[in-house]
């Protein structure tokens, strides 16, 4: 495959650093045999916030192996994720739901940024913080034991405006909704 460079591509920033270019204008290598519409599509930009450097590196590698996805920054904590989200304006922020300094308010602050969508990685299907994150504006909840290929798919779905719940979380949410009394039946 022959690739054509369409424009400058800046190296990925170090944790906490901010690149000099607007990450939304990053261009990618494109196969010249792709259709014209493919060459004008913009990459999905992602910020990864996870407390473990090795996990961040694995997520970065996995996401960047997917065509059209670019990781523009990494954060080791919730506060840093808020600051980088404001500065880098990624399409999707992949947040570790167990970050020590990550509160629901942080999810709310990031989700409130124009064009930025939050996808939480949760440790367990029954994690109450996951549901609080949904209420705060998270667009996706994905269990950390999900298959790696599902992460790439999930980022694409969330970036295009869809909402995503992993199957275990969906089962729990449905079970909770079904167990609630029907308000229409309360007066009978």
Tab-separated table of C-alpha atoms in Angstrom:
chain	number	residue	atom	x	y	z
A	1	UNK	CA	0.000	0.000	0.000
A	2	UNK	CA	1.282	3.433	-0.917
A	3	UNK	CA	0.463	6.247	1.484
A	4	UNK	CA	0.269	9.931	0.806
A	5	UNK	CA	0.988	12.479	3.509
A	6	UNK	CA	-1.760	15.079	3.452
A	7	UNK	CA	-0.256	17.486	5.939
A	8	UNK	CA	1.750	17.899	9.122
A	9	UNK	CA	1.215	15.384	11.892
A	10	UNK	CA	2.523	16.425	15.272
A	11	UNK	CA	3.937	13.823	17.649
A	12	UNK	CA	1.672	12.768	20.525
A	13	UNK	CA	2.061	15.030	23.560
A	14	UNK	CA	3.646	13.798	26.775
A	15	UNK	CA	1.358	13.413	29.754
A	16	UNK	CA	0.287	16.852	30.893
A	17	UNK	CA	1.886	18.675	27.985
A	18	UNK	CA	-0.083	20.548	25.381
A	19	UNK	CA	0.807	20.395	21.688
A	20	UNK	CA	1.334	23.561	19.735
A	21	UNK	CA	-1.173	22.660	17.019
A	22	UNK	CA	-4.910	22.217	17.210
A	23	UNK	CA	-5.431	18.421	17.371
A	24	UNK	CA	-8.690	18.713	15.408
A	25	UNK	CA	-6.638	19.740	12.385
A	26	UNK	CA	-4.323	16.736	12.474
A	27	UNK	CA	-4.304	14.928	9.173
A	28	UNK	CA	-3.648	11.264	8.631
A	29	UNK	CA	-1.914	9.061	6.125
A	30	UNK	CA	-4.437	7.986	3.533
A	31	UNK	CA	-4.378	5.138	1.067
A	32	UNK	CA	-4.610	6.781	-2.404
A	33	UNK	CA	-7.018	4.038	-3.490
A	34	UNK	CA	-9.606	5.212	-0.934
A	35	UNK	CA	-12.566	7.224	-2.160
A	36	UNK	CA	-12.405	11.014	-2.170
A	37	UNK	CA	-14.862	11.205	0.713
A	38	UNK	CA	-12.515	9.111	2.843
A	39	UNK	CA	-9.663	11.549	2.341
A	40	UNK	CA	-11.704	14.458	3.609
A	41	UNK	CA	-12.946	12.692	6.744
A	42	UNK	CA	-11.548	13.974	9.990
A	43	UNK	CA	-9.878	11.736	12.531
A	44	UNK	CA	-11.595	10.988	15.812
A	45	UNK	CA	-9.449	12.595	18.494
A	46	UNK	CA	-9.216	10.895	21.879
A	47	UNK	CA	-7.886	11.814	25.309
A	48	UNK	CA	-7.104	8.856	27.592
A	49	UNK	CA	-7.387	9.314	31.363
A	50	UNK	CA	-6.243	6.310	33.359
A	51	UNK	CA	-4.242	6.025	36.564
A	52	UNK	CA	-1.857	3.371	35.243
A	53	UNK	CA	0.748	4.291	32.627
A	54	UNK	CA	0.914	0.750	31.238
A	55	UNK	CA	-2.851	0.652	30.711
A	56	UNK	CA	-2.790	4.092	29.048
A	57	UNK	CA	-0.081	2.855	26.678
A	58	UNK	CA	-2.121	-0.243	25.841
A	59	UNK	CA	-5.273	1.787	25.192
A	60	UNK	CA	-3.288	4.221	23.028
A	61	UNK	CA	-1.789	1.396	20.983
A	62	UNK	CA	-5.146	-0.277	20.533
A	63	UNK	CA	-6.981	2.908	19.526
A	64	UNK	CA	-4.287	4.130	17.160
A	65	UNK	CA	-4.299	0.746	15.413
A	66	UNK	CA	-7.825	1.626	14.319
A	67	UNK	CA	-8.043	3.668	11.127
A	68	UNK	CA	-9.095	7.268	11.701
A	69	UNK	CA	-8.463	7.460	15.460
A	70	UNK	CA	-5.755	9.636	16.970
A	71	UNK	CA	-4.861	9.866	20.658
A	72	UNK	CA	-4.056	13.523	21.304
A	73	UNK	CA	-3.282	13.349	25.006
A	74	UNK	CA	-3.059	11.315	28.176
A	75	UNK	CA	-3.947	12.166	31.754
A	76	UNK	CA	-3.028	10.295	34.922
A	77	UNK	CA	-5.856	11.771	36.987
A	78	UNK	CA	-9.288	13.336	36.871
A	79	UNK	CA	-8.178	16.925	37.432
A	80	UNK	CA	-5.583	16.626	34.679
A	81	UNK	CA	-8.265	15.115	32.404
A	82	UNK	CA	-10.471	18.176	32.926
A	83	UNK	CA	-7.631	20.580	32.120
A	84	UNK	CA	-6.512	18.670	29.010
A	85	UNK	CA	-10.094	18.244	27.798
A	86	UNK	CA	-10.588	21.996	27.934
A	87	UNK	CA	-7.307	22.642	26.148
A	88	UNK	CA	-7.279	19.850	23.542
A	89	UNK	CA	-11.041	19.585	22.870
A	90	UNK	CA	-10.943	15.892	21.911
A	91	UNK	CA	-13.962	14.209	20.376
A	92	UNK	CA	-13.938	11.484	23.042
A	93	UNK	CA	-12.421	11.271	26.511
A	94	UNK	CA	-11.884	7.693	27.675
A	95	UNK	CA	-12.007	7.904	31.488
A	96	UNK	CA	-11.056	5.235	33.982
A	97	UNK	CA	-14.003	5.173	36.379
A	98	UNK	CA	-11.672	4.321	39.252
A	99	UNK	CA	-9.344	7.319	39.022
A	100	UNK	CA	-8.684	8.365	42.624
A	101	UNK	CA	-9.446	12.052	42.046
A	102	UNK	CA	-12.303	11.482	39.603
A	103	UNK	CA	-15.609	12.654	40.968
A	104	UNK	CA	-18.929	12.767	39.195
A	105	UNK	CA	-18.502	16.533	38.931
A	106	UNK	CA	-15.409	15.963	36.771
A	107	UNK	CA	-17.480	13.869	34.354
A	108	UNK	CA	-20.072	16.663	34.320
A	109	UNK	CA	-17.414	19.316	33.573
A	110	UNK	CA	-15.891	17.353	30.707
A	111	UNK	CA	-19.256	16.312	29.253
A	112	UNK	CA	-20.361	19.970	29.301
A	113	UNK	CA	-17.599	20.960	26.864
A	114	UNK	CA	-18.941	21.528	23.353
A	115	UNK	CA	-18.299	18.532	21.112
A	116	UNK	CA	-16.577	16.445	23.803
A	117	UNK	CA	-18.132	13.078	24.711
A	118	UNK	CA	-17.159	10.977	27.722
A	119	UNK	CA	-16.797	7.208	27.691
A	120	UNK	CA	-16.220	5.618	31.093
A	121	UNK	CA	-14.293	2.411	31.624
A	122	UNK	CA	-15.784	0.694	34.657
A	123	UNK	CA	-14.271	-2.041	36.787
A	124	UNK	CA	-17.544	-3.857	37.443
A	125	UNK	CA	-20.995	-4.059	35.908
A	126	UNK	CA	-22.609	-3.134	39.219
A	127	UNK	CA	-20.511	-0.054	39.939
A	128	UNK	CA	-22.776	2.717	41.256
A	129	UNK	CA	-20.248	5.333	40.095
A	130	UNK	CA	-20.946	4.185	36.555
A	131	UNK	CA	-24.610	5.076	36.855
A	132	UNK	CA	-23.767	8.376	38.522
A	133	UNK	CA	-21.506	9.080	35.545
A	134	UNK	CA	-24.408	8.488	33.165
A	135	UNK	CA	-26.498	10.987	35.101
A	136	UNK	CA	-23.573	13.434	34.886
A	137	UNK	CA	-23.418	13.184	31.099
A	138	UNK	CA	-21.227	10.215	30.163
A	139	UNK	CA	-22.153	8.997	26.680
A	140	UNK	CA	-20.787	5.514	27.136
A	141	UNK	CA	-20.026	2.947	29.816
A	142	UNK	CA	-17.756	0.063	28.962
A	143	UNK	CA	-16.646	-2.654	31.377
A	144	UNK	CA	-12.866	-2.971	31.569
A	145	UNK	CA	-13.103	-6.707	30.856
A	146	UNK	CA	-14.509	-5.979	27.388
A	147	UNK	CA	-12.718	-7.432	24.364
A	148	UNK	CA	-10.085	-4.992	23.004
A	149	UNK	CA	-11.750	-4.678	19.593
A	150	UNK	CA	-14.907	-3.464	21.337
A	151	UNK	CA	-13.034	-0.431	22.676
A	152	UNK	CA	-12.289	0.816	19.154
A	153	UNK	CA	-15.907	0.201	18.135
A	154	UNK	CA	-17.174	1.959	21.268
A	155	UNK	CA	-15.027	5.055	20.650
A	156	UNK	CA	-16.356	5.271	17.093
A	157	UNK	CA	-19.968	4.961	18.277
A	158	UNK	CA	-19.603	7.542	21.026
A	159	UNK	CA	-17.771	9.939	18.687
A	160	UNK	CA	-20.608	9.862	16.180
A	161	UNK	CA	-23.134	10.743	18.885
A	162	UNK	CA	-24.440	7.333	19.921
A	163	UNK	CA	-24.779	6.173	23.520
A	164	UNK	CA	-23.213	2.889	24.543
A	165	UNK	CA	-23.580	0.572	27.531
A	166	UNK	CA	-21.713	-2.698	27.896
A	167	UNK	CA	-24.026	-5.713	28.079
A	168	UNK	CA	-23.599	-6.313	31.815
A	169	UNK	CA	-24.434	-2.704	32.593
A	170	UNK	CA	-27.427	-2.850	30.276
A	171	UNK	CA	-28.736	-5.949	32.099
A	172	UNK	CA	-28.368	-4.247	35.483
A	173	UNK	CA	-30.029	-1.039	34.303
A	174	UNK	CA	-32.975	-2.945	32.839
A	175	UNK	CA	-33.317	-5.021	36.032
A	176	UNK	CA	-33.420	-1.826	38.123
A	177	UNK	CA	-36.003	-0.199	35.868
A	178	UNK	CA	-38.206	-3.297	35.817
A	179	UNK	CA	-38.057	-3.670	39.612
A	180	UNK	CA	-39.397	-0.154	40.196
A	181	UNK	CA	-43.118	0.193	40.787
A	182	UNK	CA	-45.094	1.513	37.830
A	183	UNK	CA	-46.173	5.069	38.774
A	184	UNK	CA	-49.349	4.636	36.716
A	185	UNK	CA	-50.383	1.729	38.961
A	186	UNK	CA	-49.791	3.594	42.251
A	187	UNK	CA	-53.406	4.843	42.518
A	188	UNK	CA	-55.050	1.484	41.820
